[in-house]
Coordinates of N, CA, C and O in Angstrom, one line a residue:
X1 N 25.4 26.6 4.3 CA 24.4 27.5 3.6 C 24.3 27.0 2.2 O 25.4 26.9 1.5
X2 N 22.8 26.8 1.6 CA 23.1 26.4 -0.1 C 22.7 26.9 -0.8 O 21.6 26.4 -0.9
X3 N 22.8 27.5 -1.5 CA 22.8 29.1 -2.3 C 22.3 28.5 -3.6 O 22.9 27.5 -4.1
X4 N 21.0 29.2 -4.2 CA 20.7 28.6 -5.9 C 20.3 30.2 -6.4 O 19.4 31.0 -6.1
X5 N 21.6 30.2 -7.2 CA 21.2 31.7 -8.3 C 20.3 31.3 -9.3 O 19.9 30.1 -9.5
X6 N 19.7 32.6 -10.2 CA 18.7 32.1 -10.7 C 18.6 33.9 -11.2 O 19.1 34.8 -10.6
X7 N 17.9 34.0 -12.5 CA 17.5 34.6 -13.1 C 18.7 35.6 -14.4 O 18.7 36.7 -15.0
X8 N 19.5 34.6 -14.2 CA 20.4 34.9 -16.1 C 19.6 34.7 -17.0 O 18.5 34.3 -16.8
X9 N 20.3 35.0 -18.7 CA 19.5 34.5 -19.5 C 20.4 35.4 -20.5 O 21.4 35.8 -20.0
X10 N 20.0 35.8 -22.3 CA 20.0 36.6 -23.0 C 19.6 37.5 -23.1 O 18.4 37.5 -23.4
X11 N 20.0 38.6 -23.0 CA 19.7 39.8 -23.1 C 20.6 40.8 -24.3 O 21.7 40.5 -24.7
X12 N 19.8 41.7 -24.6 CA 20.6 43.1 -25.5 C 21.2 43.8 -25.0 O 20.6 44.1 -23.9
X13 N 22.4 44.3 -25.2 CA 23.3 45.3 -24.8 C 22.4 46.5 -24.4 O 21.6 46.8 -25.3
X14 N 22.3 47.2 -23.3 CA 21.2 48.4 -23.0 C 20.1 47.6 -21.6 O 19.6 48.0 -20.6
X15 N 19.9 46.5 -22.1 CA 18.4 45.6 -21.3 C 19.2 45.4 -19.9 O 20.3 45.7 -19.6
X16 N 18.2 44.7 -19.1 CA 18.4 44.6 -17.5 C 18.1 43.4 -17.4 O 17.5 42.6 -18.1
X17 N 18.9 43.2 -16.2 CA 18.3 41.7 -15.8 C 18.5 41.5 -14.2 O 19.5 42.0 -13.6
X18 N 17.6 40.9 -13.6 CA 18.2 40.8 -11.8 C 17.9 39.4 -11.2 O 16.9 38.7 -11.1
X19 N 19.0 39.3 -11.0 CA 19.6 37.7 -10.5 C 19.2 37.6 -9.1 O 19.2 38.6 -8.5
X20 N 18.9 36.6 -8.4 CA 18.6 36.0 -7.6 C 19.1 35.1 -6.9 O 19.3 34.0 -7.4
X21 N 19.5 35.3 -5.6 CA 20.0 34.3 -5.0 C 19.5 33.8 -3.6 O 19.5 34.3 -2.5
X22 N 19.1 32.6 -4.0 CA 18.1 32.1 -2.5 C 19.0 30.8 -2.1 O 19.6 29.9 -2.6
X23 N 18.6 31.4 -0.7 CA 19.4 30.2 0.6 C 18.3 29.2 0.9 O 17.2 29.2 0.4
X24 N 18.6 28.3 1.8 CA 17.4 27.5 1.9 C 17.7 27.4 3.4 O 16.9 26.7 4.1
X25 N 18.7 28.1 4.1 CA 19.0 28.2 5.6 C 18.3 29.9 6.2 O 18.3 30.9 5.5
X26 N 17.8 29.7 7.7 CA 17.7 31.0 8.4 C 18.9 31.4 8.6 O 19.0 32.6 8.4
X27 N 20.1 30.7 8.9 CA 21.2 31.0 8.7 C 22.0 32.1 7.9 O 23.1 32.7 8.2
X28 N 20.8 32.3 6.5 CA 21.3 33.2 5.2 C 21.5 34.6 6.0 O 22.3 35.4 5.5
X29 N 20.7 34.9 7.3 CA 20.9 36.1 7.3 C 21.6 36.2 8.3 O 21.2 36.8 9.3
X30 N 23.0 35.6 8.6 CA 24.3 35.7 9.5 C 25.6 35.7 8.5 O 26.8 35.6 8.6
X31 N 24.7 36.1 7.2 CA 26.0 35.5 6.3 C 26.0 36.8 5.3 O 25.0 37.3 5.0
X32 N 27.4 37.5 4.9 CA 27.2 38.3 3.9 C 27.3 37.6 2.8 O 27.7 36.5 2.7
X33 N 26.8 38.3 1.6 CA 26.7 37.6 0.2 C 27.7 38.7 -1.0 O 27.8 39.9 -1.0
X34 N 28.2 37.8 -1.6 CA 28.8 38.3 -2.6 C 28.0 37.3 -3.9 O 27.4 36.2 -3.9
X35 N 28.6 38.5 -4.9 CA 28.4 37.9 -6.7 C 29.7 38.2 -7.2 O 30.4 39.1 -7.1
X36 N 29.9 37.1 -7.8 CA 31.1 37.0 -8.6 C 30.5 36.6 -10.4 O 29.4 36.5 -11.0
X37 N 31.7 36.5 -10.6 CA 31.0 36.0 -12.6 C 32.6 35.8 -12.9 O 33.6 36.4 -12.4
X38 N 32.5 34.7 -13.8 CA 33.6 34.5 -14.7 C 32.8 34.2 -16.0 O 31.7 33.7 -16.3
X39 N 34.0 34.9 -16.9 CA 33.7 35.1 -18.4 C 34.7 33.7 -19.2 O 35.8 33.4 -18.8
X40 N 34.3 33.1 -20.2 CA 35.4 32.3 -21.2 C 36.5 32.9 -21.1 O 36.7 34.0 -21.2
X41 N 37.3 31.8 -20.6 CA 38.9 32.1 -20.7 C 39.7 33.3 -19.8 O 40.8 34.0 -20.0
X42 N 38.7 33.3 -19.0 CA 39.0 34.7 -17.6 C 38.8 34.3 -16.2 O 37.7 33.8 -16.0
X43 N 39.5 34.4 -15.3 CA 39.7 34.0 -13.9 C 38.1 34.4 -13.3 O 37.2 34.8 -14.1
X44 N 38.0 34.2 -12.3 CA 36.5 34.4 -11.5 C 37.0 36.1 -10.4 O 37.8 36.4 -9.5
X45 N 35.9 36.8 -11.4 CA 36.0 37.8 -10.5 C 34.9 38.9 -9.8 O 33.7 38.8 -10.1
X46 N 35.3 39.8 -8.9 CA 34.4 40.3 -7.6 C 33.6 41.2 -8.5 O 34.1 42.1 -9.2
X47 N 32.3 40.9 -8.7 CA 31.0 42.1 -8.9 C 30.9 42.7 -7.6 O 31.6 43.7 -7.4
X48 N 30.1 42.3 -6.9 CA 29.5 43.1 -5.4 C 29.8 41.8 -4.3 O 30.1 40.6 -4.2
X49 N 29.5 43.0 -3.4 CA 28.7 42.3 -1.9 C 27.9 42.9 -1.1 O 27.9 44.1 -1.3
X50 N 27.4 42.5 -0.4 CA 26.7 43.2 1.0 C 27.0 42.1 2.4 O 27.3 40.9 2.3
X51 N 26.7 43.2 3.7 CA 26.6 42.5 4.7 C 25.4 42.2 4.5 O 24.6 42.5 3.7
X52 N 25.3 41.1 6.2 CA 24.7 40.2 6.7 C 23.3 41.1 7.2 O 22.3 40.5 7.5
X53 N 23.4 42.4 7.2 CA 21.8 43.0 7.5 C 22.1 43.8 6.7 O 21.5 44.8 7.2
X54 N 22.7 44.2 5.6 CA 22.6 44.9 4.5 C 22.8 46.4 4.5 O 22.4 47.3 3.8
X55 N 23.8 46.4 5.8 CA 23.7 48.5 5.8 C 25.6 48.4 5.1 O 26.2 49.5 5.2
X56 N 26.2 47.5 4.6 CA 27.4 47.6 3.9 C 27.5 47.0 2.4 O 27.3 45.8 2.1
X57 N 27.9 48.1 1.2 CA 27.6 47.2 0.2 C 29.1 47.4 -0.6 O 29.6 48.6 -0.5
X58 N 29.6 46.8 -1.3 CA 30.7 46.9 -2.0 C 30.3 46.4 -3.5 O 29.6 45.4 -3.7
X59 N 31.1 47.4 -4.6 CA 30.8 47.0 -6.2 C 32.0 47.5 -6.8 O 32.6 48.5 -6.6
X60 N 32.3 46.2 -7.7 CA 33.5 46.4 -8.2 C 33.3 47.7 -9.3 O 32.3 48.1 -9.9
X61 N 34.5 48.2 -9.4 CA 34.1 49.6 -10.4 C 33.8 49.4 -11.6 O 33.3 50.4 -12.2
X62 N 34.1 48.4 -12.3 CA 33.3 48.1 -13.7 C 31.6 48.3 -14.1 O 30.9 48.6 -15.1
X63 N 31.3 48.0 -12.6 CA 29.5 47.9 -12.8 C 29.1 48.9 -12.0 O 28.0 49.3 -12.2
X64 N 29.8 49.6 -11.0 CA 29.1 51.1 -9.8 C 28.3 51.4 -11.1 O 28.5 51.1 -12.2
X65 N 27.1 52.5 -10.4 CA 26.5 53.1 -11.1 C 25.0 52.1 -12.3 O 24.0 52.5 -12.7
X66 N 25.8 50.6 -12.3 CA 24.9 50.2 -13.4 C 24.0 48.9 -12.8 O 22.9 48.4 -13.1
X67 N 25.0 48.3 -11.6 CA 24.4 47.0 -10.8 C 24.5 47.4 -9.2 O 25.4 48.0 -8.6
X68 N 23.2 46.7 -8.7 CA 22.8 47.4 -7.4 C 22.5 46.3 -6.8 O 21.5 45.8 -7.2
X69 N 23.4 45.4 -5.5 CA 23.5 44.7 -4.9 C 22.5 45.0 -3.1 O 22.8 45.8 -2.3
X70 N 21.3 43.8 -2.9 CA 20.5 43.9 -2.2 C 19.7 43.1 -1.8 O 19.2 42.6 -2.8
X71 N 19.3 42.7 -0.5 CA 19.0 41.6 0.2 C 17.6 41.7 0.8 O 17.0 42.8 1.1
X72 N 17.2 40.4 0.8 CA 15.5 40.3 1.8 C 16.1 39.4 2.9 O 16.7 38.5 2.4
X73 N 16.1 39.3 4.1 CA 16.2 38.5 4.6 C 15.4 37.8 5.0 O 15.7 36.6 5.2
X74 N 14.1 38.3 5.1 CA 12.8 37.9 5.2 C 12.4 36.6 4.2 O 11.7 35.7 4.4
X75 N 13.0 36.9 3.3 CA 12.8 35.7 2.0 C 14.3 34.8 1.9 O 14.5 33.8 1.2
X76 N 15.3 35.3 2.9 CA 16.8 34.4 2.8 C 16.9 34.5 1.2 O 16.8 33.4 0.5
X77 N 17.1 35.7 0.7 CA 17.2 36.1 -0.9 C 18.0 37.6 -1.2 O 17.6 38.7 -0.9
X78 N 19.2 36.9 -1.8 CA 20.0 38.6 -2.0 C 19.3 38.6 -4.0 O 18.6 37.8 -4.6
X79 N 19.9 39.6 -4.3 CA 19.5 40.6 -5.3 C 20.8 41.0 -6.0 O 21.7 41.5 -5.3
X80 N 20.9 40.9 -7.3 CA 22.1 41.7 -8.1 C 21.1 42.2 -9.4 O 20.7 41.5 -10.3
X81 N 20.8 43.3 -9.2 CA 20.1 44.2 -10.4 C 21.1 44.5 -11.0 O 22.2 44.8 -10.4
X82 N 20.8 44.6 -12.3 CA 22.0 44.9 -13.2 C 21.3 45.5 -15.0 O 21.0 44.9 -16.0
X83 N 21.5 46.8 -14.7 CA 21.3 47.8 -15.3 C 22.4 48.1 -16.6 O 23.5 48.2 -16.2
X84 N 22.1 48.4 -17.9 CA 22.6 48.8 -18.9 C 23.5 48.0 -18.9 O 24.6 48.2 -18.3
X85 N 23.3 46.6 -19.7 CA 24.3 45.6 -19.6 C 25.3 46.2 -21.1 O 25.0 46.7 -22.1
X86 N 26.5 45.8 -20.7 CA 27.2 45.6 -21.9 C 27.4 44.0 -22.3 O 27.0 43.1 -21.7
X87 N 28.1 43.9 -23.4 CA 29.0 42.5 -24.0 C 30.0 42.0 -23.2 O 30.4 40.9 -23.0
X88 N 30.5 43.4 -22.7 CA 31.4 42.3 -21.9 C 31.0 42.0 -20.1 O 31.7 41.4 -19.3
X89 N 29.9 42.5 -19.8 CA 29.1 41.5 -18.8 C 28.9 40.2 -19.0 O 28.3 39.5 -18.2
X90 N 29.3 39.8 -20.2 CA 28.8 38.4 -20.8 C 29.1 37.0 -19.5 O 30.4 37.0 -19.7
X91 N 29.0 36.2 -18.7 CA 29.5 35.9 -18.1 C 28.4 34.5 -17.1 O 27.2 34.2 -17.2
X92 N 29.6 34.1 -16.4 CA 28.5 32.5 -15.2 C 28.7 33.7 -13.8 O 29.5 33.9 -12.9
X93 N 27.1 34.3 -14.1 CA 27.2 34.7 -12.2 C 26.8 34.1 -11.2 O 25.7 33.6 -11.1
X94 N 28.0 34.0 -10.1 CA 28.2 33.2 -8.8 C 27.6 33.7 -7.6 O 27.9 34.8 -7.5
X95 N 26.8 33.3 -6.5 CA 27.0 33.8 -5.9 C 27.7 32.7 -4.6 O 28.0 31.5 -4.6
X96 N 27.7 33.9 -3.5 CA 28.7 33.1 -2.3 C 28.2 33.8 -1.3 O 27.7 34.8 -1.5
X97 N 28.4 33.1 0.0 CA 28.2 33.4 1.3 C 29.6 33.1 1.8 O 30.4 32.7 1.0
X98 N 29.9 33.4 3.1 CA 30.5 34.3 4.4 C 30.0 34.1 5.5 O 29.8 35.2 6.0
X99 N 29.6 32.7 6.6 CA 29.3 33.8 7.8 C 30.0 34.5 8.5 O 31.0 35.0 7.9
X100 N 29.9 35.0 9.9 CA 30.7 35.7 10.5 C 31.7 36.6 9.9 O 32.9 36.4 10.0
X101 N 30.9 37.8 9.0 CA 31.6 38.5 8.3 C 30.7 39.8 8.5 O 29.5 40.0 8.3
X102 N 31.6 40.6 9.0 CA 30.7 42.5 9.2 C 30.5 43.2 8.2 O 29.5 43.8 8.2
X103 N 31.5 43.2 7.1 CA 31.7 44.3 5.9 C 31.8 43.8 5.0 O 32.4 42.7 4.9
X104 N 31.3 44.5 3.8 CA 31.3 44.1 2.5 C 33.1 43.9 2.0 O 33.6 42.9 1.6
X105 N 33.7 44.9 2.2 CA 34.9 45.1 1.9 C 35.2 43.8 2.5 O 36.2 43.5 1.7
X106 N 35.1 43.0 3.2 CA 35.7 41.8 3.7 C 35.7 40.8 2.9 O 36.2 39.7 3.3
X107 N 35.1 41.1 1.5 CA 34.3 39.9 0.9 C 35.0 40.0 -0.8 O 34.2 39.6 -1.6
X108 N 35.8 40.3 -1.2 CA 36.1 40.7 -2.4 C 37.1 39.8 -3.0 O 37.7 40.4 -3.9
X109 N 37.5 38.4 -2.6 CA 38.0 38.1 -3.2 C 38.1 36.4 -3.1 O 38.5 35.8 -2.0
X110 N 37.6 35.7 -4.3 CA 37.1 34.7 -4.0 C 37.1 33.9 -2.9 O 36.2 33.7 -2.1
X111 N 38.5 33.3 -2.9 CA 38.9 33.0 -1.7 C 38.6 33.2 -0.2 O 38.8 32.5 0.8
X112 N 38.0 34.5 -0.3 CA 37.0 34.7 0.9 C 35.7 34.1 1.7 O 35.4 34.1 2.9
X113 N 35.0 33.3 0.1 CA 33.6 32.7 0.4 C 33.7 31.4 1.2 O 34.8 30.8 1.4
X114 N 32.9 31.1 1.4 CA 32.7 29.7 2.1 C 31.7 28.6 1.5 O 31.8 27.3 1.3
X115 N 30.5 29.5 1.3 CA 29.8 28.4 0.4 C 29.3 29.3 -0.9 O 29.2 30.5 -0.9
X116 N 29.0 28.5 -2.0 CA 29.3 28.5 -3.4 C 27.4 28.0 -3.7 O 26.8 27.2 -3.0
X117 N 26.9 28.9 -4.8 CA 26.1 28.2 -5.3 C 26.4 27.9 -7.2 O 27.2 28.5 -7.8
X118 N 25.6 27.0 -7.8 CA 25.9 27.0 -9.1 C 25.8 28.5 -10.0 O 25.1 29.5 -9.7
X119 N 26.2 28.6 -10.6 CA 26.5 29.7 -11.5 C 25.1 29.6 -12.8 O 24.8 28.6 -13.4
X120 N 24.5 30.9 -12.9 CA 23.5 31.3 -14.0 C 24.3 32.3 -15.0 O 25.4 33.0 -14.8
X121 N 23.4 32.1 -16.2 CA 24.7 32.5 -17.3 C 24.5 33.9 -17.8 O 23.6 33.7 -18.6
X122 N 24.6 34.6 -17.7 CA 24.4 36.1 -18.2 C 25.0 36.4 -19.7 O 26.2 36.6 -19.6
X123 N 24.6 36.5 -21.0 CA 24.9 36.4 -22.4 C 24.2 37.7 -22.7 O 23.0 37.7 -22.8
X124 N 24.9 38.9 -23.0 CA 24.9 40.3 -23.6 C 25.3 39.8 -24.8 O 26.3 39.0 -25.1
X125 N 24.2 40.4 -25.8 CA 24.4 40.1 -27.2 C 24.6 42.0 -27.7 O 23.8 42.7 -27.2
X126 N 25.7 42.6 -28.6 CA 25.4 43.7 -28.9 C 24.6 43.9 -30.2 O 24.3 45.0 -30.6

């Protein structure tokens, strides 16, 4: 599966922004998707995930409440909306696939993914 994120950029501390991740396989929709981000000089770690038809979603508790993880399958395109950014959202978000995976909870830790797309840069200015 080959995953291209897409829609980081600059933004203000308060502003939104929603990331994109498109597959170029029918395959995308046997696969749960996670987002990850690593920040300068910080390990890579779990934002969200969802399952493979989207009735399971997991968010790391830094962002519940502010980023809302969600899929088209129809378009082989998941979704990380991401509301009331802070500075330290500052970060390269990843995303990743999984096939043969039921639950989001299955998906939380890098090591879990299988395929990788390049990372888009998310830069919170306060």
């Amino acid at each position: 599966v080959q995953l291209q994120a897409s829609g980081g950029g600059l933004v203000q501390a308060g502003d939104s922004l929603r990331l994109s991740c498109a597959a170029s396989e029918r395959a995308f929709s046997l696969a749960g998707v996670g987002w990850f981000r690593q920040a300068p000089g910080k390990e890579r770690e779990f934002v969200a995930a969802i399952s493979p038809n989207g009735a399971s979603t997991n968010t790391e508790d830094s962002v519940k409440g502010r980023f809302t993880i969600s899929r088209d399958n129809t378009k082989n395109t998941a979704y990380l909306q991401m509301n009331s950014l802070k500075p330290e959202d500052t970060a390269v978000y990843y995303c990743a696939a999984r096939l043969r995976v039921k639950t989001a909870q299955a998906m939380i830790a890098w090591e879990d993914m299988e395929y990788w797309g390049k990372g888009t840069l998310v830069t919170v200015s306060s």
